[in-house]
Short mmCIF file of C-alpha atoms in Angstrom, two decimals:
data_model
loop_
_atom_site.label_atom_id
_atom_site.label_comp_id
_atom_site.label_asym_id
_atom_site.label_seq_id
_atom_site.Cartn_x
_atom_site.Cartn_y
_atom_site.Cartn_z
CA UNK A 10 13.85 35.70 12.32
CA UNK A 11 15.30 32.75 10.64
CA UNK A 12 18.89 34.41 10.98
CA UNK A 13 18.61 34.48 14.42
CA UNK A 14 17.07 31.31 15.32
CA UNK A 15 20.26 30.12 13.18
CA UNK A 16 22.74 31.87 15.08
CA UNK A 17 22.01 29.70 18.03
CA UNK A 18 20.11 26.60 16.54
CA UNK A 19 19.55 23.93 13.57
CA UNK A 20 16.22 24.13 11.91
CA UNK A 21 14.39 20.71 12.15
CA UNK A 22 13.39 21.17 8.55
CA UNK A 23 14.62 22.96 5.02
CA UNK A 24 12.42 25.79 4.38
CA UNK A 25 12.46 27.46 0.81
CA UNK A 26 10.54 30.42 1.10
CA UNK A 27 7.96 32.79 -2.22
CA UNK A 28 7.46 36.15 -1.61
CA UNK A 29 4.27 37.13 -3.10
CA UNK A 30 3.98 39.27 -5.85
CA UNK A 31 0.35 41.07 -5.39
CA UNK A 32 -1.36 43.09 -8.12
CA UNK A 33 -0.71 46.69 -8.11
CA UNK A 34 3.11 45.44 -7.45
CA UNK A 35 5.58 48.51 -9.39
CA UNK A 36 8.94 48.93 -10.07
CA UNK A 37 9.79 49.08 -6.53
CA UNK A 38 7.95 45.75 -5.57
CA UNK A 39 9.83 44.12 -8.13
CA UNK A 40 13.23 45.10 -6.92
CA UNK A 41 12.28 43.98 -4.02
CA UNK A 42 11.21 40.79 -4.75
CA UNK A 43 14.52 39.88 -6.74
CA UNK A 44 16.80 40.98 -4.42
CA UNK A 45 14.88 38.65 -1.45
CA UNK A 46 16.12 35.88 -3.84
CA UNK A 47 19.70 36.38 -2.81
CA UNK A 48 18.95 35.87 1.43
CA UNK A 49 19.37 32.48 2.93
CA UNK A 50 20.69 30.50 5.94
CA UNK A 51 22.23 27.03 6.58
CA UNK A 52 18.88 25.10 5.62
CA UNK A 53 16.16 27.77 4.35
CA UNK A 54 16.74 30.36 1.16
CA UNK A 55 14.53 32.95 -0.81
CA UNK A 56 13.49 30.53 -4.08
CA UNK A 57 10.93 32.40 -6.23
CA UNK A 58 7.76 34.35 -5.91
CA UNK A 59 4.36 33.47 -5.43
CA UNK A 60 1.50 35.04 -7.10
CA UNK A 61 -2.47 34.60 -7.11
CA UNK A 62 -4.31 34.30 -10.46
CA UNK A 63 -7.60 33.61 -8.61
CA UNK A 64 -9.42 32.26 -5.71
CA UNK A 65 -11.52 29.33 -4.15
CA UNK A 66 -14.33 27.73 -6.14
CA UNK A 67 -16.54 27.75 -3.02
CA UNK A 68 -15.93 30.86 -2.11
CA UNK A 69 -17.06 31.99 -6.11
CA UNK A 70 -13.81 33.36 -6.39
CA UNK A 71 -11.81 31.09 -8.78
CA UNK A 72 -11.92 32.02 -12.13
CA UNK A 73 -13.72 29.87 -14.07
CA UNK A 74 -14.38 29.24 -18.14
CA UNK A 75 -17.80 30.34 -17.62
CA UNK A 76 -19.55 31.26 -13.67
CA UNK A 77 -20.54 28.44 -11.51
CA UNK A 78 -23.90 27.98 -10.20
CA UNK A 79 -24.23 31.36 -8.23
CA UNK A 80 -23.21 33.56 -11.50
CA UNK A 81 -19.85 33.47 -10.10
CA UNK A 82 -16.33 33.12 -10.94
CA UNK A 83 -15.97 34.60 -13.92
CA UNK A 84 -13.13 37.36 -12.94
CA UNK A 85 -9.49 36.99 -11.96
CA UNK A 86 -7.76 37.82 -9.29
CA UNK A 87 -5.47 40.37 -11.23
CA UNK A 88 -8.42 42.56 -12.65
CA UNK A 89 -6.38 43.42 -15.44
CA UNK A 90 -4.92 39.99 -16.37
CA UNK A 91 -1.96 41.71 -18.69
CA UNK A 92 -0.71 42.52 -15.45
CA UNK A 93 -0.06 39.54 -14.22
CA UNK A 94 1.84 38.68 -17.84
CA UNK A 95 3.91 41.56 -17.47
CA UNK A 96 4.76 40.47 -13.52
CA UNK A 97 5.57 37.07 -14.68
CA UNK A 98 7.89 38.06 -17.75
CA UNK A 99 9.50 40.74 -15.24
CA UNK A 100 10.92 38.33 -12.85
CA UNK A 101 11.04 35.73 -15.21
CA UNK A 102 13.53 37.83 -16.95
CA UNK A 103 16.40 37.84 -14.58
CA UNK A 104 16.02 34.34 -13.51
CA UNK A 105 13.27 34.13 -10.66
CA UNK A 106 10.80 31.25 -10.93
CA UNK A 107 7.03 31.75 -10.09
CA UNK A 108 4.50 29.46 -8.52
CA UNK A 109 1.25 30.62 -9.14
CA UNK A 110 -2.01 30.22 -7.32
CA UNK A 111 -4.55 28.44 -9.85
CA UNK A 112 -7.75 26.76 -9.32
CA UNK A 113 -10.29 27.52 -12.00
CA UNK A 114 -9.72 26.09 -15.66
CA UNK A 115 -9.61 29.87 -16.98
CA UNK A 116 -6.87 31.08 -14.54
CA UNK A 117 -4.52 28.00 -15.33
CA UNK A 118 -5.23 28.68 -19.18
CA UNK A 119 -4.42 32.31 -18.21
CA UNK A 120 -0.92 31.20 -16.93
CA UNK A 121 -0.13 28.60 -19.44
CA UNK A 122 -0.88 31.32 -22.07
CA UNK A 123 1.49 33.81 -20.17
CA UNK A 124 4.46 30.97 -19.86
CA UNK A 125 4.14 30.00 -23.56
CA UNK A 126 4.35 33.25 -24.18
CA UNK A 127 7.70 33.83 -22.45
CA UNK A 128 9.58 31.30 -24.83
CA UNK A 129 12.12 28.59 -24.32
CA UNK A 130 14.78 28.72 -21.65
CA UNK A 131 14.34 30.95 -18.46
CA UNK A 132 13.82 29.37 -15.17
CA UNK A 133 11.09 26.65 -14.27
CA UNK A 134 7.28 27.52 -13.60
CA UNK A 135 4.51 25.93 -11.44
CA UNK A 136 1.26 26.05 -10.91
CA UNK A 137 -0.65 25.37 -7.16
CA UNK A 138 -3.90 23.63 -7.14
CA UNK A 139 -5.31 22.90 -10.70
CA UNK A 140 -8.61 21.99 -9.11
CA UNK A 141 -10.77 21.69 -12.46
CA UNK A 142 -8.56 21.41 -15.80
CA UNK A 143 -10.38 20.92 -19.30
CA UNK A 144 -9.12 18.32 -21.36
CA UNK A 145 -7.03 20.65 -23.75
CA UNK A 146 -5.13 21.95 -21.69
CA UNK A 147 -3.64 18.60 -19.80
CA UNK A 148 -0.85 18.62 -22.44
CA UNK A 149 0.43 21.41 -22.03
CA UNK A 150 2.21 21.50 -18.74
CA UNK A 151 4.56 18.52 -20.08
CA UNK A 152 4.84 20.75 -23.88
CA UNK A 153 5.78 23.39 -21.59
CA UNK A 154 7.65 22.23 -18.65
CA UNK A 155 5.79 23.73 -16.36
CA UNK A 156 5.32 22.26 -13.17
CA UNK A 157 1.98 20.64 -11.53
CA UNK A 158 1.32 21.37 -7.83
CA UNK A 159 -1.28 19.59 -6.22
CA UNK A 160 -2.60 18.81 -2.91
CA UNK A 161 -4.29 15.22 -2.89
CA UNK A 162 -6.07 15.38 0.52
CA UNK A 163 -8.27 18.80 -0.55
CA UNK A 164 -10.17 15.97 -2.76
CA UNK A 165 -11.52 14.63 0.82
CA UNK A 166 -13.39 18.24 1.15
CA UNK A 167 -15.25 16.68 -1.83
CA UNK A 168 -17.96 14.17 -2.66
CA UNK A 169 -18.32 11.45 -5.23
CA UNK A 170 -22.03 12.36 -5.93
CA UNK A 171 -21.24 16.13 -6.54
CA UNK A 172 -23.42 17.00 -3.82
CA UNK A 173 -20.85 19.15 -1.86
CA UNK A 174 -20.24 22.78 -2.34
CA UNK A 175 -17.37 22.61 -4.57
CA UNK A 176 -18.78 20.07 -6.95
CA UNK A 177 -22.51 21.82 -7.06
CA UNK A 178 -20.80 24.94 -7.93
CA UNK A 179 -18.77 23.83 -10.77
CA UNK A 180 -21.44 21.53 -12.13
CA UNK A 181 -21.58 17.78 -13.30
CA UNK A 182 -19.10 18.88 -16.50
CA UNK A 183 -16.61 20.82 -14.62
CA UNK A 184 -16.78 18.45 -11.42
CA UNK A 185 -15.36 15.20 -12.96
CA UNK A 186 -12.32 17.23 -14.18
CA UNK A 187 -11.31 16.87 -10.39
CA UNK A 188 -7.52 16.76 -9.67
CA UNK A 189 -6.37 15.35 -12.86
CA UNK A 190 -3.04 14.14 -11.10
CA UNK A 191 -3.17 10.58 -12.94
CA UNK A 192 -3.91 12.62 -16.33
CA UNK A 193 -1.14 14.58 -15.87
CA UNK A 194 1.86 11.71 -14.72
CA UNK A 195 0.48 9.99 -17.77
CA UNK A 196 0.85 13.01 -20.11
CA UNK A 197 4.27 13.46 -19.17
CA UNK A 198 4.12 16.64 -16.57
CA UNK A 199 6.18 16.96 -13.47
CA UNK A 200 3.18 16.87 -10.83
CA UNK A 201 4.19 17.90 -7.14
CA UNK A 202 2.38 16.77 -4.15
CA UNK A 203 1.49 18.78 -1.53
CA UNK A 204 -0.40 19.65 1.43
CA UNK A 205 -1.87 23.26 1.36
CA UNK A 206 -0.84 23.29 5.17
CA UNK A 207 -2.78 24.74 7.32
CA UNK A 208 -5.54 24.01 4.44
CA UNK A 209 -5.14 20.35 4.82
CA UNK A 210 -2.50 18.04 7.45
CA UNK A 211 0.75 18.38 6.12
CA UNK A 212 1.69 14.87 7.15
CA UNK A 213 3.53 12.77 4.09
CA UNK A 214 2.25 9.66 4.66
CA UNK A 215 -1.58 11.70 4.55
CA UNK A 216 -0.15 12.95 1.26
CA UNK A 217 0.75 9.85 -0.33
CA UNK A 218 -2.25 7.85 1.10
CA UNK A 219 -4.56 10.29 -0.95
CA UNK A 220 -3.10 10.59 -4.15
CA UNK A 221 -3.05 6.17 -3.85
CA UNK A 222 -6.78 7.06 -2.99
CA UNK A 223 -8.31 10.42 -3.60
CA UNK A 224 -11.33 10.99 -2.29
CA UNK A 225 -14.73 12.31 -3.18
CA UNK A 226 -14.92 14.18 -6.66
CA UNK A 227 -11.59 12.61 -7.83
CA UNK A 228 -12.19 9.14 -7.17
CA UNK A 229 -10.80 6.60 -9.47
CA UNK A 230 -8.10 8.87 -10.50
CA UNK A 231 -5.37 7.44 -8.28
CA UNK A 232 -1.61 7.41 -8.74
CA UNK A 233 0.90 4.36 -8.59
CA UNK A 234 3.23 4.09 -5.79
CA UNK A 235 5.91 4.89 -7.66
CA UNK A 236 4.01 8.05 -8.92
CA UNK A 237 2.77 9.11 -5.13
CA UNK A 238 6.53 8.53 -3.91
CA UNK A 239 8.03 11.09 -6.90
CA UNK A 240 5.43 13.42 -6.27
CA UNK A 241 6.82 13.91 -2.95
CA UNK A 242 10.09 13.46 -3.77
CA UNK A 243 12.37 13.71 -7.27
CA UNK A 244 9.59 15.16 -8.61
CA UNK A 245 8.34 17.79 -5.89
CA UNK A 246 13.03 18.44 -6.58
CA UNK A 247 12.33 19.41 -10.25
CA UNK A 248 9.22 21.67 -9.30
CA UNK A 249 11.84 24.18 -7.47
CA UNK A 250 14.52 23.57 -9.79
CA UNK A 251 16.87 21.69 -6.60
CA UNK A 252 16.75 17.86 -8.49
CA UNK A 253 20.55 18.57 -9.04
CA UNK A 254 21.13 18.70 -4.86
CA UNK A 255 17.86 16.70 -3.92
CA UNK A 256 14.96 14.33 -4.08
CA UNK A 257 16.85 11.13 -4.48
CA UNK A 258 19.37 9.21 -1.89
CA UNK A 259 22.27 10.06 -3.31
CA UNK A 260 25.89 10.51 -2.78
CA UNK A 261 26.80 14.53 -2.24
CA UNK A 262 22.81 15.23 -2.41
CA UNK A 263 21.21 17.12 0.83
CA UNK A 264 20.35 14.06 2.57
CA UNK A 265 16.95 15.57 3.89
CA UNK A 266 14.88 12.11 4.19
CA UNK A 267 12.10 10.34 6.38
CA UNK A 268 12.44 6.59 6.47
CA UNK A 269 8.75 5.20 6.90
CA UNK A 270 8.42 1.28 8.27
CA UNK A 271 6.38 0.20 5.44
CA UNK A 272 7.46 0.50 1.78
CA UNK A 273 5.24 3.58 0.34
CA UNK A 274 5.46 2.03 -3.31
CA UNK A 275 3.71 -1.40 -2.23
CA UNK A 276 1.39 -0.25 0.72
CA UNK A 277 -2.16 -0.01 0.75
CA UNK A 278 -3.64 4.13 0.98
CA UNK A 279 -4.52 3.01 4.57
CA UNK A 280 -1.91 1.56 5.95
CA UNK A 281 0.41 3.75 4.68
CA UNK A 282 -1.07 6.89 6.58
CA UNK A 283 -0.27 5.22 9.28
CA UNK A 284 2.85 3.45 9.12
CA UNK A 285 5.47 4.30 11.82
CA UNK A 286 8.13 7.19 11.24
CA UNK A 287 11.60 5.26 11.97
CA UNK A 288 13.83 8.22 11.09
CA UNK A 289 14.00 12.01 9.75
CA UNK A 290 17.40 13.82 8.79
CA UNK A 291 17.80 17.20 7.31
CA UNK A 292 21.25 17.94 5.97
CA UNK A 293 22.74 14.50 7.33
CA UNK A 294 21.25 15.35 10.74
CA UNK A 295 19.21 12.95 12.77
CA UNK A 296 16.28 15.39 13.86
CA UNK A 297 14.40 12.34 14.76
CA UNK A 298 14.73 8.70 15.51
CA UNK A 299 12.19 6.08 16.46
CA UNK A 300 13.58 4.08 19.70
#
């Protein structure tokens, strides 16, 4: 589809597309995968493969140190978790990075433990979500390089008194380990922001506005400017291995870029979600300009 719509048009935006690696994925599955990583157009390519370690915390799903409040969430998504490893170290192998679906603090041990286990070198690593992280395990994404993905505006499905689903679930404990963003910048890790789309509104300034001010069960935990703007930028670059070709203004870099009215490293969380759009480019293109 994406071939064809280029054989005619520009896309507005750069789209780098995951595969997902599902469990009961063979031999076959894994050929496929890899050789997916060698299609791409003008402005969208194949980069890496997504996999699921778990699943939502209020759906009982995410896999948890020990079950929520309903007996739940104490399984993973792979029911044989060694399969995931060996999925992982397969692609990781020739070159293929993974980003891997992560919620509960067991299934981001699970993956840290798989990574480690891989050794140095080998392509970069991330993991989406990190909803609940215990304390000793913060570290390690930064020891490790692994990457952070997170999506500040999920914390506004969340209250500050842990009386929403999510936080009743987890329990008081598990509950103010929300989002550990801050934690993370300040330990060192490359933390990507995000939106979840159609989770949560994909809108940047949204983005930026709540990881200034996260809501509900991650109050207090804010970022800097300077941390929001790198999450969405150089540092969302080094979380799919492109800072060499983007997430800076630079010369011979991609030039895909959104100049916003106000200055996202001084504005207040609220004014910034709103502040006027003045111009977008992708690949040196003007795909929009404010009159």
């Amino acid at each position: 589809m994406l071939t064809a719509v280029e054989d005619k048009h520009d896309l507005p935006v750069r789209l780098r597309l995951a595969p997902w690696c599902m469990p009961g994925d063979g031999p076959d599955e894994f050929a496929g995968l890899i050789g997916m990583q060698q299609k791409h157009g003008r402005t969208w390519r194949v980069g890496g493969v997504k996999l699921f370690m778990d699943g939502t915390v209020e759906g009982g799903t995410a896999w948890l140190e020990h079950a929520d409040c309903h007996g739940e969430g104490t399984e993973a998504f792979w029911l044989d978790p060694a399969d995931y490893r060996h999925a992982v170290r397969t692609l990781h192998q020739v070159g293929v990075p993974t980003a891997t679906h992560a919620i509960g603090d067991a299934a981001v041990r699970h993956v840290l433990d798989t990574i480690e286990g891989l050794g140095a070198g080998g392509p970069r690593h991330r993991v989406e979500h990190i909803e609940t992280l215990a304390d000793d395990q913060v570290g390690r994404f930064a020891g490790l390089g692994v990457a952070a993905s997170m999506q500040p505006p999920h914390t506004a499905y969340t209250r500050a008194d842990h009386t929403d689903e999510w936080s009743r679930r987890l329990g008081d404990e598990r509950a103010a380990r929300a989002w550990r963003c801050r934690d993370l910048r300040e330990a060192g890790a490359i933390l990507a922001l995000g939106s979840d789309w159609p989770i949560a509104p994909y809108d940047a300034r949204q983005i930026l506005a709540a990881a200034l001010e996260p809501r509900g069960a991650a109050s207090g935990g804010g970022l800097s400017g300077l941390m929001a703007l790198e999450g969405c930028t150089s540092h969302a670059a080094l979380a799919s291995s492109t800072e060499s070709v983007s997430g800076r203004i630079a010369p011979g870099f991609l030039a895909d870029l959104t100049a916003l009215a106000l200055d996202p490293v001084t504005t207040a969380a609220d004014e910034l979600a709103e502040s006027p759009v003045t111009l977008t480019m992708t690949g040196g293109r003007v795909v929009f300009e404010r009159p």
